[in-house]
Coordinates of C-alpha atoms and ligand atoms in Angstrom, one line a residue:
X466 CA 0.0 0.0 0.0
X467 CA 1.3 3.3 -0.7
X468 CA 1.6 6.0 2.2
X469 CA -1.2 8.4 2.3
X470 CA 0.4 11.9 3.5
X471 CA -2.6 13.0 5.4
X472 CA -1.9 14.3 8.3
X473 CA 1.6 13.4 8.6
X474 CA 4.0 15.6 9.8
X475 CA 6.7 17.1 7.1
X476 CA 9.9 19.5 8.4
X477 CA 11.1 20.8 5.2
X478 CA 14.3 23.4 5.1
X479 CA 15.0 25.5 3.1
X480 CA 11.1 26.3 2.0
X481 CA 11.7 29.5 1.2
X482 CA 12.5 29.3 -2.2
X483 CA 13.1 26.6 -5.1
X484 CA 12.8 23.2 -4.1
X485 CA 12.0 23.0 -1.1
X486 CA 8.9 25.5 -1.8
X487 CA 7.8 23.5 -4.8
X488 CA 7.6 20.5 -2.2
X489 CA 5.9 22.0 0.6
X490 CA 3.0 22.6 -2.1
X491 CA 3.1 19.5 -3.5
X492 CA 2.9 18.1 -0.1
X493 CA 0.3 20.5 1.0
X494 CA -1.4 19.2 -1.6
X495 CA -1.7 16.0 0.0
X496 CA -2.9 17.3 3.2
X497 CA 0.3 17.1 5.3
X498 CA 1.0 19.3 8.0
X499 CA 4.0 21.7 7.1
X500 CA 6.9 22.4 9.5
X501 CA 8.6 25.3 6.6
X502 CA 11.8 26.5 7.6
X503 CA 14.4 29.1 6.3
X504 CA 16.5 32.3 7.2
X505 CA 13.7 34.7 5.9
X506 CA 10.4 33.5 8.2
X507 CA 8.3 36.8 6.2
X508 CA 8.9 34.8 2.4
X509 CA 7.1 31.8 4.5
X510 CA 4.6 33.4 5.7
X511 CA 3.7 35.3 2.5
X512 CA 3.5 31.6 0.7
X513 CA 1.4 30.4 3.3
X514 CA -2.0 31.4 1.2
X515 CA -0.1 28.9 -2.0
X516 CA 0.0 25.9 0.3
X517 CA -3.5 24.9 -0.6
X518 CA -4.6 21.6 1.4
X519 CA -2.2 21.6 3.9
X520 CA -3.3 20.5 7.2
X521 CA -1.8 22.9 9.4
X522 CA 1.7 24.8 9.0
X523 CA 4.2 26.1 11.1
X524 CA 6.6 28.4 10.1
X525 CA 10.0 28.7 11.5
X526 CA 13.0 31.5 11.1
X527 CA 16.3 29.1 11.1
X528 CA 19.8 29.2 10.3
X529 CA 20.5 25.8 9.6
X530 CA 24.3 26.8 9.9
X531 CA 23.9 27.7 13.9
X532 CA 23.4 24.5 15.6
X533 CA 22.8 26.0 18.9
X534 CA 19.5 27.7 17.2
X535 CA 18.6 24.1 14.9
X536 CA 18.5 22.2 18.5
X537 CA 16.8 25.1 20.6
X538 CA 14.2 25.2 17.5
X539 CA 13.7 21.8 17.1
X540 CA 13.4 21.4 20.9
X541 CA 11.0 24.6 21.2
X542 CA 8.5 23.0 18.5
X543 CA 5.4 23.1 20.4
X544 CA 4.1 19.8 21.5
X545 CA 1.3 19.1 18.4
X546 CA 4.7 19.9 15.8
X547 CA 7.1 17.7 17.8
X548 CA 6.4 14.3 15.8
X549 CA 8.1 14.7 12.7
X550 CA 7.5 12.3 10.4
X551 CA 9.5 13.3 6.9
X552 CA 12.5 15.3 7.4
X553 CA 13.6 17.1 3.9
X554 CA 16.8 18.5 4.3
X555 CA 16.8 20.7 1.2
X556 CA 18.5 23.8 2.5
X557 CA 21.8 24.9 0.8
X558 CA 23.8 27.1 -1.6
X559 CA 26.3 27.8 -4.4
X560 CA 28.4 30.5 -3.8
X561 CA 30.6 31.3 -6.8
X562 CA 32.8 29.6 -9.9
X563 CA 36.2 29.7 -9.0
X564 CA 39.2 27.5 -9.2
X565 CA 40.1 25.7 -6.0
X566 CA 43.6 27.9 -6.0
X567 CA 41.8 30.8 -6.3
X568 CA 38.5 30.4 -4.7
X569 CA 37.2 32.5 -1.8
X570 CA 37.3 31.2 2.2
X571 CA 33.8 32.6 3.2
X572 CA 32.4 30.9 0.1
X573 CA 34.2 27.6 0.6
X574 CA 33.2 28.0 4.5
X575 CA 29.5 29.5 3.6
X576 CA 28.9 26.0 1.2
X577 CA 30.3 23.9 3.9
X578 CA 28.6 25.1 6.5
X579 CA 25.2 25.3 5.2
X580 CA 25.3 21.8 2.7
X581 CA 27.9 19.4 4.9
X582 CA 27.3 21.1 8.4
X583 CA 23.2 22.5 8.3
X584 CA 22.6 18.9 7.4
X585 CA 24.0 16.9 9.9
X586 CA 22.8 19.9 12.4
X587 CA 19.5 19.3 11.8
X588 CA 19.9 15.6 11.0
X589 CA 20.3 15.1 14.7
X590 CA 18.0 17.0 16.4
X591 CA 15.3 15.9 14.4
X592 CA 16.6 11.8 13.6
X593 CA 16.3 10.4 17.3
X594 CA 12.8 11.5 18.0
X595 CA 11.8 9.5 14.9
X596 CA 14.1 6.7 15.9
X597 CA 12.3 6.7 19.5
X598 CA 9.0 6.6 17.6
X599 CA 9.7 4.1 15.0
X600 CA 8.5 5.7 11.8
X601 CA 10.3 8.0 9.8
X602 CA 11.9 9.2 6.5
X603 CA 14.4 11.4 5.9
X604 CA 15.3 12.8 2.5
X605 CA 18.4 14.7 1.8
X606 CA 19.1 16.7 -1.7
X607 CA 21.8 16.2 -3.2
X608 CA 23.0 17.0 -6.9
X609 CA 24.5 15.4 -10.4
X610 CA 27.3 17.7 -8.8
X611 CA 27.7 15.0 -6.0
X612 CA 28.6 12.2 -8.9
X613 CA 30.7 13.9 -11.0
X614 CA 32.8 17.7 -9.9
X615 CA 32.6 20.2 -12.9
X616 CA 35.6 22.8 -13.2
X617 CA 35.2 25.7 -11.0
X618 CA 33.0 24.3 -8.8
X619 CA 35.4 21.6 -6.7
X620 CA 33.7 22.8 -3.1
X621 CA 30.2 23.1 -4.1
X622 CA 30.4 19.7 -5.7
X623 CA 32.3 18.5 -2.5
X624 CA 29.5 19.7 0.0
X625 CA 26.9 17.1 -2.5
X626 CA 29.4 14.5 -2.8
X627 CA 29.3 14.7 1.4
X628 CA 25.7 14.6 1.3
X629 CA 26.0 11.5 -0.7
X630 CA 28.7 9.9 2.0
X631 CA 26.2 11.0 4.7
X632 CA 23.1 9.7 3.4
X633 CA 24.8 6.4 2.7
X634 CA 25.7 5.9 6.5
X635 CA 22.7 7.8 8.0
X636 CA 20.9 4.7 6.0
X637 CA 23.5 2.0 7.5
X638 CA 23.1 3.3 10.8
X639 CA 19.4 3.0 11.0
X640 CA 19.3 -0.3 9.5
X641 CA 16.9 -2.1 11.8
X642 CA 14.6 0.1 12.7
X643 CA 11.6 1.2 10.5
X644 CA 13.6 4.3 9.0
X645 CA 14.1 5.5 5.8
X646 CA 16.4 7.3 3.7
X647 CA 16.8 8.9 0.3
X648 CA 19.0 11.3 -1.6
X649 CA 17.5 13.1 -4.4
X650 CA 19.8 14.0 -7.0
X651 CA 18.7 16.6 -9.6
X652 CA 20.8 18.4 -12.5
X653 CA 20.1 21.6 -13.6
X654 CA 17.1 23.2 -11.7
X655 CA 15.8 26.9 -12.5
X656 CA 15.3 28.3 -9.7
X657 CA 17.3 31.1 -6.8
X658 CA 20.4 28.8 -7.3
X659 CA 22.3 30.8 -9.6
X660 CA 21.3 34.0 -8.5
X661 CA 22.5 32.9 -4.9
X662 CA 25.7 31.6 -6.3
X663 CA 26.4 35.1 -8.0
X664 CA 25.6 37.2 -5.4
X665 CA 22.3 38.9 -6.7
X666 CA 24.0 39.1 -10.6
X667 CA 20.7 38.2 -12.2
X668 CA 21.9 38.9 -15.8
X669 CA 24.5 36.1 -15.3
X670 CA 22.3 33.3 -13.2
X671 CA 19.8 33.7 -16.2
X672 CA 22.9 32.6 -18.6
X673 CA 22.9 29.9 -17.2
X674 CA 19.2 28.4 -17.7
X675 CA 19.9 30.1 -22.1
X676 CA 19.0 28.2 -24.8
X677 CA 17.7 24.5 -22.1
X678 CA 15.1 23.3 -20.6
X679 CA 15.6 23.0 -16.8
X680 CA 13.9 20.8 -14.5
X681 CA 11.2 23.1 -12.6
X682 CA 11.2 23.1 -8.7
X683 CA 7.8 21.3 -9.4
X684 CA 9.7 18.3 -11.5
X685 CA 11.9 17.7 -8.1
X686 CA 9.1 17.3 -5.4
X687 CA 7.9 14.7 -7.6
X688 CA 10.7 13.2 -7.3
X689 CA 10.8 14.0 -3.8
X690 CA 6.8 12.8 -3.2
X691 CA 6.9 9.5 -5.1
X692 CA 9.6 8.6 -2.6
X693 CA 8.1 9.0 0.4
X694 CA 4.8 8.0 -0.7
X695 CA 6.1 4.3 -1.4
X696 CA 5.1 1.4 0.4
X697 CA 6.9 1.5 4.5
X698 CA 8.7 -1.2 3.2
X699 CA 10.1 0.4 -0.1
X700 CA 13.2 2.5 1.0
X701 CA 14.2 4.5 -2.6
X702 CA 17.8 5.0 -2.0
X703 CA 18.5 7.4 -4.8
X704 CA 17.0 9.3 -8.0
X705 CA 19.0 10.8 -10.1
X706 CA 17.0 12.8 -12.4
X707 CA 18.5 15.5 -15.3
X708 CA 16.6 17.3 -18.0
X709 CA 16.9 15.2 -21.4
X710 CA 19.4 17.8 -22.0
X711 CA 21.9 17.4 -19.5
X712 CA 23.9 13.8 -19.5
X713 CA 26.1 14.7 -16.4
X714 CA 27.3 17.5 -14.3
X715 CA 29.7 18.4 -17.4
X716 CA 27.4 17.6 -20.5
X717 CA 24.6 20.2 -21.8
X718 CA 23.3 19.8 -25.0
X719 CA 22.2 24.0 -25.9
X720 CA 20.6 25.1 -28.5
X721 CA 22.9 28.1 -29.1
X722 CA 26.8 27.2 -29.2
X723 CA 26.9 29.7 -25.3
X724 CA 28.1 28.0 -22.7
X725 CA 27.3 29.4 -19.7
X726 CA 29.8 27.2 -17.8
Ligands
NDP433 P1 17.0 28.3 -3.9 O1 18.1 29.3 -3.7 O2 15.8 28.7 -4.7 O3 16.5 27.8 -2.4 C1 17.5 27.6 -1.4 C2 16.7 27.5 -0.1 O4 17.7 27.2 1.0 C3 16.1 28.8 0.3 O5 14.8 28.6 0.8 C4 17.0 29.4 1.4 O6 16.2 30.1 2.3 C5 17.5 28.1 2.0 N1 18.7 28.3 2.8 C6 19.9 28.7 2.3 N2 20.8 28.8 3.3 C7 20.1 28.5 4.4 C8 20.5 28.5 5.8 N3 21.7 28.8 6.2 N4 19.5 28.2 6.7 C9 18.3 27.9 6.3 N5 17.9 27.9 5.0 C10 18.8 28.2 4.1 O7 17.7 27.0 -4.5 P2 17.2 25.5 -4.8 O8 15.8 25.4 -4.5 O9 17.7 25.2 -6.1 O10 18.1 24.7 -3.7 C11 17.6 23.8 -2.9 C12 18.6 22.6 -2.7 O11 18.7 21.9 -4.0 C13 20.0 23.0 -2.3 O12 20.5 22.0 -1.4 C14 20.7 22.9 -3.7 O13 22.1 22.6 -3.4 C15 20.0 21.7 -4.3 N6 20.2 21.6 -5.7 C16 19.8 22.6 -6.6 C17 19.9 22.4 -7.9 C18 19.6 23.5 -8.9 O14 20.1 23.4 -10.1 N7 18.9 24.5 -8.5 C19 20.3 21.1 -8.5 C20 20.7 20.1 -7.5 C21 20.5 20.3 -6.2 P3 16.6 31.5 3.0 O15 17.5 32.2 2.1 O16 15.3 32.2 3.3 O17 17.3 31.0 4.3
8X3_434 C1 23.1 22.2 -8.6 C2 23.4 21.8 -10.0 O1 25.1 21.8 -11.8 O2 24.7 23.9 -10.7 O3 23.5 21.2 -7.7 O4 25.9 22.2 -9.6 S1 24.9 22.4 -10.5

């Protein structure tokens, strides 16, 4: 039987925006009950009125990079929000194309800290509640950039390929207990990414979505929805999913002879 989302309990990161957005209204749609959570609490809140069917949601300001704040907030949940039962840990960044030699310390630290670091932060306060409960799911993003490092972009691709690593053991260690876990590993997405990775430059984030089809936001929390909507005990490890046009992090097939990479 497949899982029915009513009523169950989501914690999604990184809902702001994107991704993680296009899942809390796909999941909404299902009738779950929304824990959204981000830096900028007033963007969820004005996307409340779009999460049509949701069951109830709770809106959250978090920096997944302090872990002091991720435990307090996960620990402050009030006691109808406390029993998460799918945790999507979607929040995360680019921040610039640079070679290794050359590349900047904040961004390096910036990518680490919110991909490699936010993760496991909120990974553990949120993981042994479900473990003491016995039910749970928890789905990580993670990227084509995870599989295979494209030139300029050796530390974003390491924070993915970490996620990977992570995801892999956070599935070994819960073996034996009802738990699941899934990465979900998309190629090119349009959405904030770019624009995040170049610092507000919009002219050059919309290079890089010129003369392709993305995936939408929307294409990802299908993704993300047929996973935890399987059978409890169907554990999707992975899915890896690319527009037709992209073969790899390094291979784009554009209609115009630009590349924006
Ligand atoms: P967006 O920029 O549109 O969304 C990113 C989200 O992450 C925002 O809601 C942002 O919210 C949140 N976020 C960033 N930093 C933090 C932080 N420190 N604490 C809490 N929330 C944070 O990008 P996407 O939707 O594309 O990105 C979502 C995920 O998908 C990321 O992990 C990204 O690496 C991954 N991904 C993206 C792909 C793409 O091509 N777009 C492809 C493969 C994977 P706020 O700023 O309000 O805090
Ligand atoms: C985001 C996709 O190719 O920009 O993970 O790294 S890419």
């Amino acid at each position: 039987m497949s899982q029915d989302l009513a009523q169950k309990t989501a914690f999604i990161t990184g809902a702001s925006s994107g991704i993680g957005l296009a899942t809390a209204r796909a999941f909404a749609a299902q009738g779950a009950r929304l824990i959204l959570a981000a830096r900028r609490q007033d963007r969820l809140d004005a996307e409340r009125s779009t999460l049509t069917g949701a069951a109830d949601v709770h809106t959250l300001a978090l920096d997944v990079t302090d872990h002091a704040a991720v435990e307090r907030a996960v620990a402050a949940l009030p006691q109808e929000w406390q029993a998460i039962d799918i945790l999507i840990n979607n929040a995360g960044l680019s921040r610039g194309l640079d070679k290794v030699y050359e590349g900047k310390r904040q961004d390096w630290e910036e990518m680490i800290d919110t991909n490699v670091k936010g993760l496991l932060y909120v990974t553990r306060a949120v993981v042994p509640g479900m473990v003491k409960r016995g039910q749970g799911h928890v789905v990580n993003i993670g990227s084509t950039a995870g599989r295979m490092t494209y030139p300029n972009g050796a530390v974003y691709c390491a924070t993915k390929a970490a996620e990977r690593s992570i995801t892999e053991g956070l599935r070994e260690d819960l073996l034996g207990t009802p738990l699941r876990v899934t990465t979900i590993d998309p190629g090119m997405v349009e959405t904030e990414f770019s624009e995040v990775r170049f610092r507000g430059d919009k002219q050059r984030a919309a290079k890089i979505y010129e003369n392709i089809t993305p995936l939408t936001p929307d294409d990802v929390a299908d993704a993300i929805l047929y996973a935890v909507t399987r059978p409890a005990h169907v554990n999707i490890s992975e899915v890896l999913l690319t527009p037709v046009a992209q073969a790899n992090s390094l291979l784009f097939h554009r209609t115009s002879k630009d590349q924006a990479k």
